[in-house]
Amino acid sequence: MTIEVDVSKRLGKFELDLSFASSGKVTALFGPSGAGKTSAVNLIAGLARPDTGRIAVGGTVLVDTSKRIFVPRHRRRVGYVFQDARLFPHLTVRQNLLYGRWFSRQRSHSVEFDDIVAMLGVGHLLARRPGGLSGGERQRVAIGRALLSNPALLLLDEPLASLDDARKAEIMPYLERLRDETRVPIVHVSHSVGEVARLADYLVVLSAGRAAAAGPLDELLPRLGALGGFERHETGSVVDAVVEHDGGEDGLSRLASPLGSIRVAGSAGRVGRPVRVRIRARDVLVATQRPDGLSALNILAGVVAEIGNGHGPSIDVRVECNGVSIAARITRHSGAALDLKVGKPVFAVVKGVALEPGGPSLS
Amino acid sequence: MTIEVDVSKRLGKFELDLSFASSGKVTALFGPSGAGKTSAVNLIAGLARPDTGRIAVGGTVLVDTSKRIFVPRHRRRVGYVFQDARLFPHLTVRQNLLYGRWFSRQRSHSVEFDDIVAMLGVGHLLARRPGGLSGGERQRVAIGRALLSNPALLLLDEPLASLDDARKAEIMPYLERLRDETRVPIVHVSHSVGEVARLADYLVVLSAGRAAAAGPLDELLPRLGALGGFERHETGSVVDAVVEHDGGEDGLSRLASPLGSIRVAGSAGRVGRPVRVRIRARDVLVATQRPDGLSALNILAGVVAEIGNGHGPSIDVRVECNGVSIAARITRHSGAALDLKVGKPVFAVVKGVALEPGGPSLS
Amino acid sequence: MDWMQLSGEEWQAVRLSIKVAFWAMVWSLPLGIAIALLLARGQFWGKALLNGLVHLPLVLPPVVTGYLLLLTFGTRGPIGAFLAEHFGLVFAFRWTGAALACAIMGFPLMVRAIRLSIEAIDRRIEDAAGTLGANAAWVFLTVTLPLSVPGIIAGMILSFAKAMGEFGATITFVSNIPGETQTLPSAIYTFTQVPGGDLGALRLTLVSVVISMTALLLSEWMAQRANRRLHAP
Amino acid sequence: MDWMQLSGEEWQAVRLSIKVAFWAMVWSLPLGIAIALLLARGQFWGKALLNGLVHLPLVLPPVVTGYLLLLTFGTRGPIGAFLAEHFGLVFAFRWTGAALACAIMGFPLMVRAIRLSIEAIDRRIEDAAGTLGANAAWVFLTVTLPLSVPGIIAGMILSFAKAMGEFGATITFVSNIPGETQTLPSAIYTFTQVPGGDLGALRLTLVSVVISMTALLLSEWMAQRANRRLHAP
Amino acid sequence: ARADDRLVVFAAASLKNALDEINAAWADKTGEPAAISYAGSSALARQIEQGAPADIFISANLDWMQHLSGNDLTRRGSETRLLGNSLALIAPAGSDVTLTIAPGFALKEKLAGGRLAMAQADAVPAGIYGKAALEFLGVWDDIRTEIAQAENVRAALKLVSTGEAPLGIVYRTDAAADTAVRIVGTFPDESHPPIVYPAAILAASKNPRAEAFMAFLSSPPAIAAFERQGFTVIMPAQSN
Ligand SMILES: Nc1ncnc2c1ncn2[C@@H]1O[C@H](COP(=O)(O)OP(=O)(O)OP(=O)(O)O)[C@@H](O)[C@H]1O
Ligand SMILES: Nc1ncnc2c1ncn2[C@@H]1O[C@H](COP(=O)(O)OP(=O)(O)OP(=O)(O)O)[C@@H](O)[C@H]1O
Ligand SMILES: [Mg+2]
Ligand SMILES: [Mg+2]
């Protein structure tokens, strides 16, 4: 399923001029407030028409101004979680949740009402109307409404913004399952690198209406710091791995990855399952000699491949271990103290619990 | 300035029954979605009346049902940033921002319009109406509107929820300045432990309409994990310190703290300035021998004071250094491998850049 | 209170007035909603014309409206003759004609109330319904219509009340035939035209007021219920 | 098009009608807004009564309204006598009386339109204004009032249009004095009463329609502007 | 109840009291009352033009009847002048004005700044008659700007009975029945065109009882009813 977007649209003085082609299952739209993320999603949903351009999802053309094609919104089968919940005020929460089902062609539904309600924790709200719901409750109902509409494309505009971490930790795995088990492509707008890194495989960085960068996540993520617009300490590396040994809830699991064997706290799922680990640059220490008696699970041998200029007091050091790059953020001072140079053999010390294959959210 | 709240209020089936007395400059309301945070703030703002109870801020009674006192909302001089922005749709952004000034008694304003506009990055929006603003833009205007109303009490209901990190990083220091330089008490609703830890000095943890815990931040923060409702890895310790040496933007600064001297990357501000550092449990490694050649700035000697049960594969270890507790989260496996026991001398290895006295947001 | 005793013919007028007002309101409702929607949302050539046409009965003296109705919907009028021939639908000098006159007189009020409510709807809610698969018609039925209930109720009560008071157009169009077209206002008018008729006029006026106020209270109650539903927790 | 030539007296009626309709609209506006606010927001004893009273002119045959006006606002009527004595304000046989009659006849329409708009306002916006220091009056002036502009405009045009067509109550209350109380509908009525007067009635009707349609277009334009402001980017 | 054989009478509204009484008598006699539609003569005449299902028309003036007969809408030969009335100058009951109606009489002075109430002088029969009478008496030009023209004669009466106007011109029938007004004087018959209520069977009527009803209108009980209301019965009494 590819998502091809090549559109331009003028909104007042703001110009959106966006072009990318994502082959990912989850495409993240990333960028500062006012960059045009919601505007882009509106174009995909059919809530606005591009002035010129073309949008196609999985080969189906949704808009093509040159061919005068415009599939109306109700035929696009998008499940859109709006930035503002936009619940139907005259319907109960249950009716809100089931609204989309009415119009979905398939009568047998892949996603189950009770499951979604339980996951979102809105069971006790079903009989109420949206009037008195709290901010987070509204947002959850909105997520449920979109998921239950049996969509062919999911558009999530900051769906988790006002949710607490515990709640996020219940919704994220669901979205991951959706990504892994169904063929529904997802466009995900988020400010949280953690969310993005965990869910997305394609990243579009928006800035002032343009794609400042677009590409597969693993290529872009290490460069995120340079692209600006978000907290620098979120920079990191993504490594795809396979479960080699599952240590159970309380134990240690082992993953096979290009980096070699990686140890992870807790269960990693069944052996053979592909997982993704993100290693934040700020969670990596660099040592010139292998440390002993340290509570770090993973100490990977490598060589310094690049020493970035960095911002202010810190620098990004790229350590190559078995041909895979790992970013480490250390202070300028430490870099000097350890006398780091390109080519110098070092150890990347990764705190064990910082590796998360599918556990709670990273952010 | 104390904030005393002792109220009960029924909303449909939901019962808010809240009681705390905060002597802090910034009181954080913390808790999962639907816990009653917004309801509590509404009571303080005078948007709702408690069924019974009393609210006083800085000695001034705002409500007291037993004495039939109810100060109407427009006399409370609260600057309320609503969870939903609630801008005036018929006024321009500039008029929205200046709305509160109209009604503030003092004509000389401590906060300057241009400063706030610049900080919030809404200068280019001033002539527009809220209609076409993006989610984050609305939120910023709402923050500006509350700040500019010259309030005697600031109520912030998840003010930064849908802002990107870069923007948060500009607003947080402003709020800190407000906290430190004015006598305006702040009530801050947030899901982000980072925000809370950085701003607040008093914490109220809400759960199902009740205060599950309330107390000064430094007492409560290390226990946060046990209280639930948020991501466990946010657990940490807060240490108040004073700048001893300022290393400038690119250098290393030194702070004097009960822990001893702490090294921090980047500028810490002028010497003598009181700062606060938060040390996240997940950013602390435990070593049984002092590591050498490691890019960690702070290696603090201490003894194991407590080994928690922890959740799943990880445990929280409390290391006492100079009489101050530092929490470290390590894997159960590492705990065993290092043979940690209460009383054992260890080193707490803290990654330098994880200490942030006033830099960008922590979350 | 002897003077409050209604004569048989007066009872007839009461019943007829309620019937006429009720059907005027009910018949004009679908068209009223459709036109309100067109005016609130449509962008089409001739919108101003349509809007003007809808307001015409308000602007014209009722006598003129009645006369125009007589000319077009009368047995000799172009529409009247057509309807009578093809559908057997006769308005002239029938209670149906009184209902038509009342419907038309109340139409601008009804349309305006519904239109105001439709214009107040947050269209982003409708957009949301669209993304969930509802086409224009379904969006209208499941979102727009329920959300404009306050206006619809207001429009209905305005139409009903107007019909209870309408007299000029009705008597000009369908005359004042007892049992067929003599509504309460016509009967009241007749009383005012003769010496000693004041008491009779007062009696019928009170009856008319009581009926309308009952309808008004009912409508307020319904509107309150609808409003509570819309903003309910 | 000789028949379209207006006589001097007819011109007078045209001017007077515009004057009466305009002032009827303007005078009833403040009270209309106040009562709409009360009905939309107030919870008080007698609210149903007030609501009924406002709707009365809609329900009563215009002749009855006119007669009631004569009884209360006439020189001998309790209110009329009081106003004349203390404020020198005389309605009987004056254009002011015509304006009063028109204002009262259009009042239910105006109130309902404004009320609908007020009821559609999101009260949380008003709450926000309250927390920023605005007391009830300021909230009303700076938030409620501007946000109900669509209803206010609708109410104004309904009142104006109604006044352009109102005849029964006006002529009953202040009769038909050329240059003082002879409005267009009265003049039209005169034509309809004599055989062969149709052309004259048609001429004046067209004039009346043109004026009202102009006002209507103007109101639509203002409403559109107001709406664009409210939803503008 | 809209049996097509029901007798439908279109009558000027001012006749309601008398005709209701006569209709009751007619119902006693024939077992079924006529349906009488009371409205302004002009409205009724226009409806007849547009094919109203009426059998008999009783107008409050000659003009509309002539308008209909000129268009062949009345049955030839059925038209009769049924009733007459006269015009009275009235004042509120409490007023003590005295005036003798004569050419050039001091109407304007007696108004003392108030207005003379009458029905619309160019439209409504009572107004037309009143204007003619004042013209005949040579006071119209004096007084034309002092006139309050009402929608109909009943409204003019109200203006006087409420004291709004110090003087008014109405039919004697109306004046006599209202205790709130006092008749100051009666206009001489020659000062205005004859006040006549004509009646006719309509050309479109197929109702066999129309003629009987017309005849009944001049039967003794009918005459008595008309006279009780103050009308003069012009049509010679017929015996049934
Ligand atoms: N109708 C409009 N007229 C003028 N400007 C508009 C309009 N709609 C959007 N904009 C502007 O376009 C820019 C992009 O808006 P958009 O809502 O897409 O931002 P966003 O990336 O979703 O931001 P956020 O993270 O704050 O939600 C904003 O600066 C906004 O003010
Ligand atoms: N008027 C009402 N009627 C019924 N229940 C209500 C009403 N208002 C609020 N509630 C309920 O009270 C609870 C607390 O709401 P509140 O808005 O205070 O939550 P919150 O802590 O601010 O949550 P969030 O973080 O999601 O904004 C919610 O479960 C909400 O559904
Ligand atoms: Mg957005
Ligand atoms: Mg909340």
Coordinates of N, CA and C and ligand atoms in Angstrom, one line a residue, chain A residues 134-135, chain B residues 37-38 83 157-158, ligand 4:
Chain A
S134 N -14.8 14.5 29.6 CA -13.5 15.2 29.8 C -12.8 15.2 28.5
G135 N -11.7 16.0 28.4 CA -11.0 16.2 27.2 C -10.5 14.8 26.7
Chain B
K37 N -9.6 16.5 36.9 CA -8.7 17.7 37.0 C -9.4 19.0 36.5
T38 N -10.0 18.8 35.3 CA -10.7 20.0 34.7 C -11.8 20.5 35.6
Q83 N -8.7 23.7 28.4 CA -8.2 22.5 27.7 C -8.6 22.7 26.2
D157 N -4.7 24.4 32.1 CA -5.2 23.0 31.9 C -4.6 22.4 30.6
E158 N -3.6 21.6 30.8 CA -2.8 21.0 29.8 C -2.5 22.0 28.7
Ligands
MG4 MG -9.6 17.9 31.5

